[in-house]
């Protein structure tokens, strides 16, 4: 079995070494133009040339949870695209989102500003019942985030394309229920996959339906958010602010208004990073399952885009 690794702006060497050690009966190599054919590939943002030069590929393993970049390529219909189920990302995402929610709810940003002025101050405690958190996207990461938020006694809403039943979480599904979900939400966490249907979903219409004083946490993709609409609602006072980890252009340009806006927290797409050892173990397990003719999790529906 030949396995090739094709990464954009990432060093493939540690992955080649790790995968070869975990799967010694396979031949593992980093891809270069003109490389011999492979049956399986592990990729991150590969060029179209890679797909075109590897017509014998059976499976394409993506090292991130999102596959929107792959879906922009011309892929053979029979090519199986597989995303990571978790590989250590869900607990990181839960940490990040809980931190962002609690920082906003407890007004720690305000305390930070006061400490810079050597000002000793208190703020009136706020009620968790008034801060319903809506998790938009209930895949592996979204479900872990929703469950983590429950630990802190926030009311939690969940929205997904297909129906979900999660104990203690008020679940909404389908486009027809999106307005009700938004109107029941004060802190919105976006974990939707990026598809043609979800691009620009955080826009003037949807943001206006959040409860007054709402807060936005975007940890999915930058193209979900219409930047100008978010800024308008924050500046008007309808929204209290935002924590943003993903952007339309990355790295975020130094002159972008998000950097300096006092009500926006920016982080450099670091909410959930791929952990190499966990990812290799999961990918090898799936390759071995395919060898045995067994079904695997994480297979992408080409029509839906996730």
PDB file of C-alpha atoms in Angstrom:
ATOM      1  CA  UNK A   1       0.000   0.000   0.000  1.00  0.00           C
ATOM      2  CA  UNK A   2       1.318   3.436  -0.955  1.00  0.00           C
ATOM      3  CA  UNK A   3       0.368   6.465   1.130  1.00  0.00           C
ATOM      4  CA  UNK A   4       1.286  10.008   0.106  1.00  0.00           C
ATOM      5  CA  UNK A   5       1.175  13.204   2.142  1.00  0.00           C
ATOM      6  CA  UNK A   6       0.487  16.578   0.545  1.00  0.00           C
ATOM      7  CA  UNK A   7       0.403  19.690   2.735  1.00  0.00           C
ATOM      8  CA  UNK A   8       0.276  23.375   1.918  1.00  0.00           C
ATOM      9  CA  UNK A   9       2.668  25.413   4.117  1.00  0.00           C
ATOM     10  CA  UNK A  10       3.173  22.540   6.569  1.00  0.00           C
ATOM     11  CA  UNK A  11       6.239  20.333   6.897  1.00  0.00           C
ATOM     12  CA  UNK A  12       5.197  16.781   5.943  1.00  0.00           C
ATOM     13  CA  UNK A  13       8.353  15.124   7.365  1.00  0.00           C
ATOM     14  CA  UNK A  14       7.067  14.512  10.925  1.00  0.00           C
ATOM     15  CA  UNK A  15       3.859  13.078   9.502  1.00  0.00           C
ATOM     16  CA  UNK A  16       5.749  10.781   7.124  1.00  0.00           C
ATOM     17  CA  UNK A  17       7.894   9.509   9.995  1.00  0.00           C
ATOM     18  CA  UNK A  18       4.975   9.129  12.390  1.00  0.00           C
ATOM     19  CA  UNK A  19       2.732   7.383   9.886  1.00  0.00           C
ATOM     20  CA  UNK A  20       5.496   5.033   8.755  1.00  0.00           C
ATOM     21  CA  UNK A  21       6.131   4.035  12.362  1.00  0.00           C
ATOM     22  CA  UNK A  22       2.429   3.505  13.039  1.00  0.00           C
ATOM     23  CA  UNK A  23       1.822   1.628   9.777  1.00  0.00           C
ATOM     24  CA  UNK A  24       5.105  -0.167   8.930  1.00  0.00           C
ATOM     25  CA  UNK A  25       3.606  -2.419   6.271  1.00  0.00           C
ATOM     26  CA  UNK A  26       2.751   0.636   4.110  1.00  0.00           C
ATOM     27  CA  UNK A  27       5.076   2.817   2.042  1.00  0.00           C
ATOM     28  CA  UNK A  28       4.726   6.449   3.116  1.00  0.00           C
ATOM     29  CA  UNK A  29       6.185   9.451   1.296  1.00  0.00           C
ATOM     30  CA  UNK A  30       5.705  13.180   0.825  1.00  0.00           C
ATOM     31  CA  UNK A  31       4.152  14.104  -2.500  1.00  0.00           C
ATOM     32  CA  UNK A  32       6.010  15.987  -5.213  1.00  0.00           C
ATOM     33  CA  UNK A  33       4.912  16.535  -8.822  1.00  0.00           C
ATOM     34  CA  UNK A  34       5.434  13.342 -10.783  1.00  0.00           C
ATOM     35  CA  UNK A  35       5.345  11.106  -7.695  1.00  0.00           C
ATOM     36  CA  UNK A  36       4.281   7.446  -8.100  1.00  0.00           C
ATOM     37  CA  UNK A  37       0.601   6.588  -7.638  1.00  0.00           C
ATOM     38  CA  UNK A  38      -0.825   6.087  -4.155  1.00  0.00           C
ATOM     39  CA  UNK A  39      -3.975   4.472  -2.815  1.00  0.00           C
ATOM     40  CA  UNK A  40      -4.432   6.786   0.164  1.00  0.00           C
ATOM     41  CA  UNK A  41      -3.472  10.423   0.769  1.00  0.00           C
ATOM     42  CA  UNK A  42      -3.290  12.644   3.826  1.00  0.00           C
ATOM     43  CA  UNK A  43      -3.739  16.264   2.860  1.00  0.00           C
ATOM     44  CA  UNK A  44      -4.141  19.856   3.895  1.00  0.00           C
ATOM     45  CA  UNK A  45      -5.185  22.321   1.158  1.00  0.00           C
ATOM     46  CA  UNK A  46      -3.642  20.308  -1.720  1.00  0.00           C
ATOM     47  CA  UNK A  47      -3.409  21.830  -5.229  1.00  0.00           C
ATOM     48  CA  UNK A  48      -5.580  20.612  -8.084  1.00  0.00           C
ATOM     49  CA  UNK A  49      -2.391  19.245  -9.684  1.00  0.00           C
ATOM     50  CA  UNK A  50      -2.126  16.715  -6.876  1.00  0.00           C
ATOM     51  CA  UNK A  51      -5.639  15.397  -7.527  1.00  0.00           C
ATOM     52  CA  UNK A  52      -5.073  15.321 -11.276  1.00  0.00           C
ATOM     53  CA  UNK A  53      -1.780  13.383 -10.958  1.00  0.00           C
ATOM     54  CA  UNK A  54      -3.232  10.787  -8.585  1.00  0.00           C
ATOM     55  CA  UNK A  55      -6.187   9.245 -10.458  1.00  0.00           C
ATOM     56  CA  UNK A  56      -5.814   5.985  -8.522  1.00  0.00           C
ATOM     57  CA  UNK A  57      -6.487   7.538  -5.128  1.00  0.00           C
ATOM     58  CA  UNK A  58      -9.171   5.722  -3.177  1.00  0.00           C
ATOM     59  CA  UNK A  59      -9.249   7.836  -0.029  1.00  0.00           C
ATOM     60  CA  UNK A  60      -8.356  11.418   0.846  1.00  0.00           C
ATOM     61  CA  UNK A  61      -7.843  12.025   4.567  1.00  0.00           C
ATOM     62  CA  UNK A  62      -8.050  15.676   5.597  1.00  0.00           C
ATOM     63  CA  UNK A  63      -6.085  16.661   8.723  1.00  0.00           C
ATOM     64  CA  UNK A  64      -8.679  19.203   9.827  1.00  0.00           C
ATOM     65  CA  UNK A  65     -12.337  18.992  10.763  1.00  0.00           C
ATOM     66  CA  UNK A  66     -13.412  21.327   7.934  1.00  0.00           C
ATOM     67  CA  UNK A  67     -13.228  20.164   4.316  1.00  0.00           C
ATOM     68  CA  UNK A  68     -14.436  23.302   2.542  1.00  0.00           C
ATOM     69  CA  UNK A  69     -11.063  23.829   0.802  1.00  0.00           C
ATOM     70  CA  UNK A  70     -11.179  20.295  -0.621  1.00  0.00           C
ATOM     71  CA  UNK A  71     -14.722  20.771  -1.860  1.00  0.00           C
ATOM     72  CA  UNK A  72     -13.498  23.625  -4.085  1.00  0.00           C
ATOM     73  CA  UNK A  73     -11.356  21.171  -6.087  1.00  0.00           C
ATOM     74  CA  UNK A  74     -12.475  18.970  -8.956  1.00  0.00           C
ATOM     75  CA  UNK A  75     -12.645  15.603  -7.209  1.00  0.00           C
ATOM     76  CA  UNK A  76     -13.524  12.268  -8.826  1.00  0.00           C
ATOM     77  CA  UNK A  77     -17.012  11.273  -7.647  1.00  0.00           C
ATOM     78  CA  UNK A  78     -15.744   7.912  -6.381  1.00  0.00           C
ATOM     79  CA  UNK A  79     -12.937   9.423  -4.285  1.00  0.00           C
ATOM     80  CA  UNK A  80     -13.739   8.965  -0.620  1.00  0.00           C
ATOM     81  CA  UNK A  81     -13.029  12.153   1.370  1.00  0.00           C
ATOM     82  CA  UNK A  82     -12.623  11.601   5.110  1.00  0.00           C
ATOM     83  CA  UNK A  83     -12.378  14.233   7.831  1.00  0.00           C
ATOM     84  CA  UNK A  84     -11.050  13.824  11.341  1.00  0.00           C
ATOM     85  CA  UNK A  85     -13.712  12.945  13.900  1.00  0.00           C
ATOM     86  CA  UNK A  86     -11.919  14.625  16.771  1.00  0.00           C
ATOM     87  CA  UNK A  87      -8.226  13.770  17.283  1.00  0.00           C
ATOM     88  CA  UNK A  88      -7.986  16.023  20.325  1.00  0.00           C
ATOM     89  CA  UNK A  89      -9.718  19.011  18.752  1.00  0.00           C
ATOM     90  CA  UNK A  90     -13.066  18.857  20.531  1.00  0.00           C
ATOM     91  CA  UNK A  91     -11.675  19.375  24.040  1.00  0.00           C
ATOM     92  CA  UNK A  92      -9.603  22.330  22.774  1.00  0.00           C
ATOM     93  CA  UNK A  93     -12.688  23.835  21.173  1.00  0.00           C
ATOM     94  CA  UNK A  94     -14.694  23.358  24.356  1.00  0.00           C
ATOM     95  CA  UNK A  95     -11.949  25.083  26.352  1.00  0.00           C
ATOM     96  CA  UNK A  96     -11.820  27.999  23.940  1.00  0.00           C
ATOM     97  CA  UNK A  97     -15.564  28.572  23.740  1.00  0.00           C
ATOM     98  CA  UNK A  98     -16.159  28.204  27.476  1.00  0.00           C
ATOM     99  CA  UNK A  99     -13.354  30.681  28.125  1.00  0.00           C
ATOM    100  CA  UNK A 100     -14.852  33.179  25.659  1.00  0.00           C
ATOM    101  CA  UNK A 101     -18.384  32.792  27.057  1.00  0.00           C
ATOM    102  CA  UNK A 102     -17.269  33.114  30.677  1.00  0.00           C
ATOM    103  CA  UNK A 103     -14.937  36.032  29.940  1.00  0.00           C
ATOM    104  CA  UNK A 104     -17.864  37.908  28.405  1.00  0.00           C
ATOM    105  CA  UNK A 105     -20.438  36.859  31.011  1.00  0.00           C
ATOM    106  CA  UNK A 106     -18.213  37.737  33.979  1.00  0.00           C
ATOM    107  CA  UNK A 107     -17.051  40.966  32.276  1.00  0.00           C
ATOM    108  CA  UNK A 108     -13.386  40.065  32.720  1.00  0.00           C
ATOM    109  CA  UNK A 109     -12.453  42.289  29.790  1.00  0.00           C
ATOM    110  CA  UNK A 110     -13.808  45.219  31.809  1.00  0.00           C
ATOM    111  CA  UNK A 111     -11.772  44.179  34.836  1.00  0.00           C
ATOM    112  CA  UNK A 112      -8.675  43.927  32.633  1.00  0.00           C
ATOM    113  CA  UNK A 113      -9.226  47.481  31.443  1.00  0.00           C
ATOM    114  CA  UNK A 114      -9.620  48.671  35.036  1.00  0.00           C
ATOM    115  CA  UNK A 115      -6.410  47.008  36.181  1.00  0.00           C
ATOM    116  CA  UNK A 116      -4.497  48.892  33.515  1.00  0.00           C
ATOM    117  CA  UNK A 117      -5.653  52.061  35.303  1.00  0.00           C
ATOM    118  CA  UNK A 118      -4.967  50.636  38.783  1.00  0.00           C
ATOM    119  CA  UNK A 119      -8.707  50.907  39.376  1.00  0.00           C
ATOM    120  CA  UNK A 120     -10.319  48.658  42.010  1.00  0.00           C
ATOM    121  CA  UNK A 121     -13.888  48.041  40.878  1.00  0.00           C
ATOM    122  CA  UNK A 122     -16.813  45.652  41.097  1.00  0.00           C
ATOM    123  CA  UNK A 123     -19.548  44.788  38.651  1.00  0.00           C
ATOM    124  CA  UNK A 124     -22.985  43.540  39.567  1.00  0.00           C
ATOM    125  CA  UNK A 125     -23.270  39.758  39.081  1.00  0.00           C
ATOM    126  CA  UNK A 126     -25.374  38.790  36.103  1.00  0.00           C
ATOM    127  CA  UNK A 127     -27.851  35.929  35.869  1.00  0.00           C
ATOM    128  CA  UNK A 128     -26.923  32.907  33.775  1.00  0.00           C
ATOM    129  CA  UNK A 129     -30.603  32.479  32.979  1.00  0.00           C
ATOM    130  CA  UNK A 130     -30.328  35.679  30.924  1.00  0.00           C
ATOM    131  CA  UNK A 131     -27.377  34.376  28.886  1.00  0.00           C
ATOM    132  CA  UNK A 132     -28.690  31.522  26.784  1.00  0.00           C
ATOM    133  CA  UNK A 133     -25.867  30.208  24.597  1.00  0.00           C
ATOM    134  CA  UNK A 134     -26.732  28.966  21.125  1.00  0.00           C
ATOM    135  CA  UNK A 135     -24.344  26.509  19.463  1.00  0.00           C
ATOM    136  CA  UNK A 136     -24.821  26.639  15.720  1.00  0.00           C
ATOM    137  CA  UNK A 137     -23.614  23.302  14.322  1.00  0.00           C
ATOM    138  CA  UNK A 138     -23.865  20.114  16.387  1.00  0.00           C
ATOM    139  CA  UNK A 139     -21.206  17.910  14.844  1.00  0.00           C
ATOM    140  CA  UNK A 140     -18.463  16.310  16.935  1.00  0.00           C
ATOM    141  CA  UNK A 141     -17.033  19.679  17.978  1.00  0.00           C
ATOM    142  CA  UNK A 142     -20.362  21.427  18.461  1.00  0.00           C
ATOM    143  CA  UNK A 143     -21.804  18.662  20.606  1.00  0.00           C
ATOM    144  CA  UNK A 144     -18.727  18.686  22.864  1.00  0.00           C
ATOM    145  CA  UNK A 145     -18.973  22.484  23.208  1.00  0.00           C
ATOM    146  CA  UNK A 146     -22.683  22.370  24.048  1.00  0.00           C
ATOM    147  CA  UNK A 147     -22.161  19.724  26.725  1.00  0.00           C
ATOM    148  CA  UNK A 148     -19.227  21.650  28.226  1.00  0.00           C
ATOM    149  CA  UNK A 149     -21.316  24.823  28.531  1.00  0.00           C
ATOM    150  CA  UNK A 150     -23.949  22.917  30.491  1.00  0.00           C
ATOM    151  CA  UNK A 151     -21.416  22.391  33.289  1.00  0.00           C
ATOM    152  CA  UNK A 152     -21.525  26.136  33.986  1.00  0.00           C
ATOM    153  CA  UNK A 153     -25.348  26.179  34.179  1.00  0.00           C
ATOM    154  CA  UNK A 154     -25.920  28.296  31.093  1.00  0.00           C
ATOM    155  CA  UNK A 155     -29.128  27.549  29.184  1.00  0.00           C
ATOM    156  CA  UNK A 156     -27.875  25.910  25.977  1.00  0.00           C
ATOM    157  CA  UNK A 157     -29.585  25.850  22.582  1.00  0.00           C
ATOM    158  CA  UNK A 158     -28.346  23.842  19.620  1.00  0.00           C
ATOM    159  CA  UNK A 159     -28.989  24.229  15.900  1.00  0.00           C
ATOM    160  CA  UNK A 160     -28.240  21.653  13.205  1.00  0.00           C
ATOM    161  CA  UNK A 161     -29.382  20.727   9.731  1.00  0.00           C
ATOM    162  CA  UNK A 162     -30.790  17.368  10.823  1.00  0.00           C
ATOM    163  CA  UNK A 163     -32.599  16.661  14.114  1.00  0.00           C
ATOM    164  CA  UNK A 164     -30.522  16.010  17.248  1.00  0.00           C
ATOM    165  CA  UNK A 165     -31.556  14.853  20.700  1.00  0.00           C
ATOM    166  CA  UNK A 166     -29.085  15.961  23.374  1.00  0.00           C
ATOM    167  CA  UNK A 167     -30.167  15.742  27.041  1.00  0.00           C
ATOM    168  CA  UNK A 168     -30.643  19.162  28.626  1.00  0.00           C
ATOM    169  CA  UNK A 169     -30.057  21.034  25.367  1.00  0.00           C
ATOM    170  CA  UNK A 170     -32.900  22.687  23.479  1.00  0.00           C
ATOM    171  CA  UNK A 171     -32.323  21.467  19.932  1.00  0.00           C
ATOM    172  CA  UNK A 172     -33.516  23.146  16.738  1.00  0.00           C
ATOM    173  CA  UNK A 173     -33.120  21.719  13.244  1.00  0.00           C
ATOM    174  CA  UNK A 174     -33.723  22.796   9.677  1.00  0.00           C
ATOM    175  CA  UNK A 175     -33.755  26.238   8.078  1.00  0.00           C
ATOM    176  CA  UNK A 176     -37.325  26.874   9.190  1.00  0.00           C
ATOM    177  CA  UNK A 177     -36.278  26.761  12.865  1.00  0.00           C
ATOM    178  CA  UNK A 178     -33.269  29.092  12.551  1.00  0.00           C
ATOM    179  CA  UNK A 179     -35.202  32.291  13.459  1.00  0.00           C
ATOM    180  CA  UNK A 180     -36.597  30.698  16.622  1.00  0.00           C
ATOM    181  CA  UNK A 181     -33.128  29.450  17.567  1.00  0.00           C
ATOM    182  CA  UNK A 182     -31.589  32.902  17.086  1.00  0.00           C
ATOM    183  CA  UNK A 183     -34.328  34.690  19.014  1.00  0.00           C
ATOM    184  CA  UNK A 184     -33.786  32.306  21.940  1.00  0.00           C
ATOM    185  CA  UNK A 185     -30.039  33.001  21.957  1.00  0.00           C
ATOM    186  CA  UNK A 186     -27.939  35.727  23.560  1.00  0.00           C
ATOM    187  CA  UNK A 187     -24.452  34.311  22.987  1.00  0.00           C
ATOM    188  CA  UNK A 188     -24.051  32.744  19.553  1.00  0.00           C
ATOM    189  CA  UNK A 189     -21.287  30.201  18.898  1.00  0.00           C
ATOM    190  CA  UNK A 190     -20.768  29.364  15.229  1.00  0.00           C
ATOM    191  CA  UNK A 191     -19.457  25.866  14.475  1.00  0.00           C
ATOM    192  CA  UNK A 192     -21.240  25.289  11.165  1.00  0.00           C
ATOM    193  CA  UNK A 193     -19.451  23.634   8.231  1.00  0.00           C
ATOM    194  CA  UNK A 194     -18.751  26.071   5.390  1.00  0.00           C
ATOM    195  CA  UNK A 195     -20.881  25.273   2.347  1.00  0.00           C
ATOM    196  CA  UNK A 196     -22.592  27.305  -0.368  1.00  0.00           C
ATOM    197  CA  UNK A 197     -25.676  27.423   1.870  1.00  0.00           C
ATOM    198  CA  UNK A 198     -23.857  28.578   5.032  1.00  0.00           C
ATOM    199  CA  UNK A 199     -21.461  31.135   3.523  1.00  0.00           C
ATOM    200  CA  UNK A 200     -22.350  34.608   4.891  1.00  0.00           C
ATOM    201  CA  UNK A 201     -24.884  33.070   7.290  1.00  0.00           C
ATOM    202  CA  UNK A 202     -23.869  35.516  10.040  1.00  0.00           C
ATOM    203  CA  UNK A 203     -25.319  38.559   8.334  1.00  0.00           C
ATOM    204  CA  UNK A 204     -27.608  41.524   8.905  1.00  0.00           C
ATOM    205  CA  UNK A 205     -30.723  39.354   8.956  1.00  0.00           C
ATOM    206  CA  UNK A 206     -29.503  36.644  11.319  1.00  0.00           C
ATOM    207  CA  UNK A 207     -27.505  38.891  13.674  1.00  0.00           C
ATOM    208  CA  UNK A 208     -30.499  41.192  14.094  1.00  0.00           C
ATOM    209  CA  UNK A 209     -32.513  38.291  15.505  1.00  0.00           C
ATOM    210  CA  UNK A 210     -30.161  37.666  18.420  1.00  0.00           C
ATOM    211  CA  UNK A 211     -31.313  38.986  21.767  1.00  0.00           C
ATOM    212  CA  UNK A 212     -30.321  42.590  22.492  1.00  0.00           C
ATOM    213  CA  UNK A 213     -26.886  42.718  24.040  1.00  0.00           C
ATOM    214  CA  UNK A 214     -25.958  39.554  22.180  1.00  0.00           C
ATOM    215  CA  UNK A 215     -22.429  38.300  21.681  1.00  0.00           C
ATOM    216  CA  UNK A 216     -20.896  36.400  18.758  1.00  0.00           C
ATOM    217  CA  UNK A 217     -18.166  33.752  18.914  1.00  0.00           C
ATOM    218  CA  UNK A 218     -16.990  32.561  15.484  1.00  0.00           C
ATOM    219  CA  UNK A 219     -14.715  29.523  15.534  1.00  0.00           C
ATOM    220  CA  UNK A 220     -15.784  27.911  12.237  1.00  0.00           C
ATOM    221  CA  UNK A 221     -14.770  29.834   9.097  1.00  0.00           C
ATOM    222  CA  UNK A 222     -14.261  33.503   8.313  1.00  0.00           C
ATOM    223  CA  UNK A 223     -16.545  33.331   5.292  1.00  0.00           C
ATOM    224  CA  UNK A 224     -19.509  32.604   7.566  1.00  0.00           C
ATOM    225  CA  UNK A 225     -19.401  36.173   8.845  1.00  0.00           C
ATOM    226  CA  UNK A 226     -20.224  39.397   7.022  1.00  0.00           C
ATOM    227  CA  UNK A 227     -17.695  41.656   8.756  1.00  0.00           C
ATOM    228  CA  UNK A 228     -19.478  44.922   8.032  1.00  0.00           C
ATOM    229  CA  UNK A 229     -22.790  43.658   9.435  1.00  0.00           C
ATOM    230  CA  UNK A 230     -21.158  42.536  12.683  1.00  0.00           C
ATOM    231  CA  UNK A 231     -19.426  45.895  13.112  1.00  0.00           C
ATOM    232  CA  UNK A 232     -22.659  47.790  12.460  1.00  0.00           C
ATOM    233  CA  UNK A 233     -24.563  45.859  15.127  1.00  0.00           C
ATOM    234  CA  UNK A 234     -21.774  46.248  17.682  1.00  0.00           C
ATOM    235  CA  UNK A 235     -21.445  49.967  17.044  1.00  0.00           C
ATOM    236  CA  UNK A 236     -25.221  50.429  17.259  1.00  0.00           C
ATOM    237  CA  UNK A 237     -25.306  48.678  20.642  1.00  0.00           C
ATOM    238  CA  UNK A 238     -27.499  45.764  19.543  1.00  0.00           C
ATOM    239  CA  UNK A 239     -24.534  43.431  20.045  1.00  0.00           C
ATOM    240  CA  UNK A 240     -22.155  43.704  22.988  1.00  0.00           C
ATOM    241  CA  UNK A 241     -19.140  42.392  21.102  1.00  0.00           C
ATOM    242  CA  UNK A 242     -17.485  39.338  19.612  1.00  0.00           C
ATOM    243  CA  UNK A 243     -14.655  36.850  19.922  1.00  0.00           C
ATOM    244  CA  UNK A 244     -13.303  35.885  16.507  1.00  0.00           C
ATOM    245  CA  UNK A 245     -10.802  33.129  15.749  1.00  0.00           C
ATOM    246  CA  UNK A 246     -11.316  32.817  11.980  1.00  0.00           C
ATOM    247  CA  UNK A 247     -11.283  35.409   9.209  1.00  0.00           C
ATOM    248  CA  UNK A 248     -11.868  35.869   5.499  1.00  0.00           C
ATOM    249  CA  UNK A 249      -8.177  36.621   5.012  1.00  0.00           C
ATOM    250  CA  UNK A 250      -5.640  34.833   7.184  1.00  0.00           C
ATOM    251  CA  UNK A 251      -3.388  36.057   8.641  1.00  0.00           C
ATOM    252  CA  UNK A 252      -5.735  38.922   9.440  1.00  0.00           C
ATOM    253  CA  UNK A 253      -4.273  42.056   7.761  1.00  0.00           C
ATOM    254  CA  UNK A 254      -2.528  44.397  10.195  1.00  0.00           C
ATOM    255  CA  UNK A 255      -4.788  47.307   9.192  1.00  0.00           C
ATOM    256  CA  UNK A 256      -8.065  45.417   9.719  1.00  0.00           C
ATOM    257  CA  UNK A 257     -10.483  47.186  12.052  1.00  0.00           C
ATOM    258  CA  UNK A 258     -11.000  44.021  14.128  1.00  0.00           C
ATOM    259  CA  UNK A 259      -7.533  44.357  15.667  1.00  0.00           C
ATOM    260  CA  UNK A 260      -8.217  47.668  17.355  1.00  0.00           C
ATOM    261  CA  UNK A 261     -11.955  47.451  18.042  1.00  0.00           C
ATOM    262  CA  UNK A 262     -12.459  47.639  21.828  1.00  0.00           C
ATOM    263  CA  UNK A 263     -15.355  45.165  21.803  1.00  0.00           C
ATOM    264  CA  UNK A 264     -13.774  42.503  19.597  1.00  0.00           C
ATOM    265  CA  UNK A 265     -11.291  39.876  20.765  1.00  0.00           C
ATOM    266  CA  UNK A 266      -9.080  38.421  18.023  1.00  0.00           C
ATOM    267  CA  UNK A 267      -7.148  35.136  18.160  1.00  0.00           C
ATOM    268  CA  UNK A 268      -5.074  33.656  15.287  1.00  0.00           C
ATOM    269  CA  UNK A 269      -7.151  30.610  14.235  1.00  0.00           C
ATOM    270  CA  UNK A 270      -6.008  28.691  17.275  1.00  0.00           C
ATOM    271  CA  UNK A 271      -9.245  27.531  18.916  1.00  0.00           C
ATOM    272  CA  UNK A 272      -8.595  23.864  18.039  1.00  0.00           C
ATOM    273  CA  UNK A 273      -5.321  22.709  16.512  1.00  0.00           C
ATOM    274  CA  UNK A 274      -4.685  19.338  14.900  1.00  0.00           C
ATOM    275  CA  UNK A 275      -2.708  17.048  17.212  1.00  0.00           C
ATOM    276  CA  UNK A 276      -0.381  14.947  15.078  1.00  0.00           C
ATOM    277  CA  UNK A 277      -0.076  11.746  17.137  1.00  0.00           C
ATOM    278  CA  UNK A 278      -3.810  11.506  17.785  1.00  0.00           C
ATOM    279  CA  UNK A 279      -4.563  12.222  14.131  1.00  0.00           C
ATOM    280  CA  UNK A 280      -2.132   9.602  12.841  1.00  0.00           C
ATOM    281  CA  UNK A 281      -3.591   6.961  15.152  1.00  0.00           C
ATOM    282  CA  UNK A 282      -7.109   7.759  13.962  1.00  0.00           C
ATOM    283  CA  UNK A 283      -6.166   7.781  10.263  1.00  0.00           C
ATOM    284  CA  UNK A 284      -4.256   4.496  10.494  1.00  0.00           C
ATOM    285  CA  UNK A 285      -7.208   2.923  12.275  1.00  0.00           C
ATOM    286  CA  UNK A 286      -9.524   4.014   9.473  1.00  0.00           C
ATOM    287  CA  UNK A 287      -7.166   2.760   6.759  1.00  0.00           C
ATOM    288  CA  UNK A 288      -6.987  -0.622   8.456  1.00  0.00           C
ATOM    289  CA  UNK A 289     -10.773  -0.725   8.776  1.00  0.00           C
ATOM    290  CA  UNK A 290     -11.097  -0.008   5.048  1.00  0.00           C
ATOM    291  CA  UNK A 291      -8.670  -2.861   4.329  1.00  0.00           C
ATOM    292  CA  UNK A 292     -11.003  -5.160   6.252  1.00  0.00           C
ATOM    293  CA  UNK A 293     -13.993  -3.882   4.317  1.00  0.00           C
ATOM    294  CA  UNK A 294     -15.500  -2.162   7.348  1.00  0.00           C
ATOM    295  CA  UNK A 295     -17.332   1.195   7.323  1.00  0.00           C
ATOM    296  CA  UNK A 296     -15.615   4.236   8.841  1.00  0.00           C
ATOM    297  CA  UNK A 297     -16.794   7.493  10.380  1.00  0.00           C
ATOM    298  CA  UNK A 298     -16.124  10.934   8.931  1.00  0.00           C
ATOM    299  CA  UNK A 299     -16.845  10.205   5.268  1.00  0.00           C
ATOM    300  CA  UNK A 300     -17.878  13.431   3.534  1.00  0.00           C
ATOM    301  CA  UNK A 301     -21.048  13.668   1.479  1.00  0.00           C
ATOM    302  CA  UNK A 302     -19.930  15.355  -1.768  1.00  0.00           C
ATOM    303  CA  UNK A 303     -23.386  16.829  -2.293  1.00  0.00           C
ATOM    304  CA  UNK A 304     -23.723  18.370   1.167  1.00  0.00           C
ATOM    305  CA  UNK A 305     -20.077  19.381   1.371  1.00  0.00           C
ATOM    306  CA  UNK A 306     -19.437  17.955   4.846  1.00  0.00           C
TER     307      UNK A 306
END
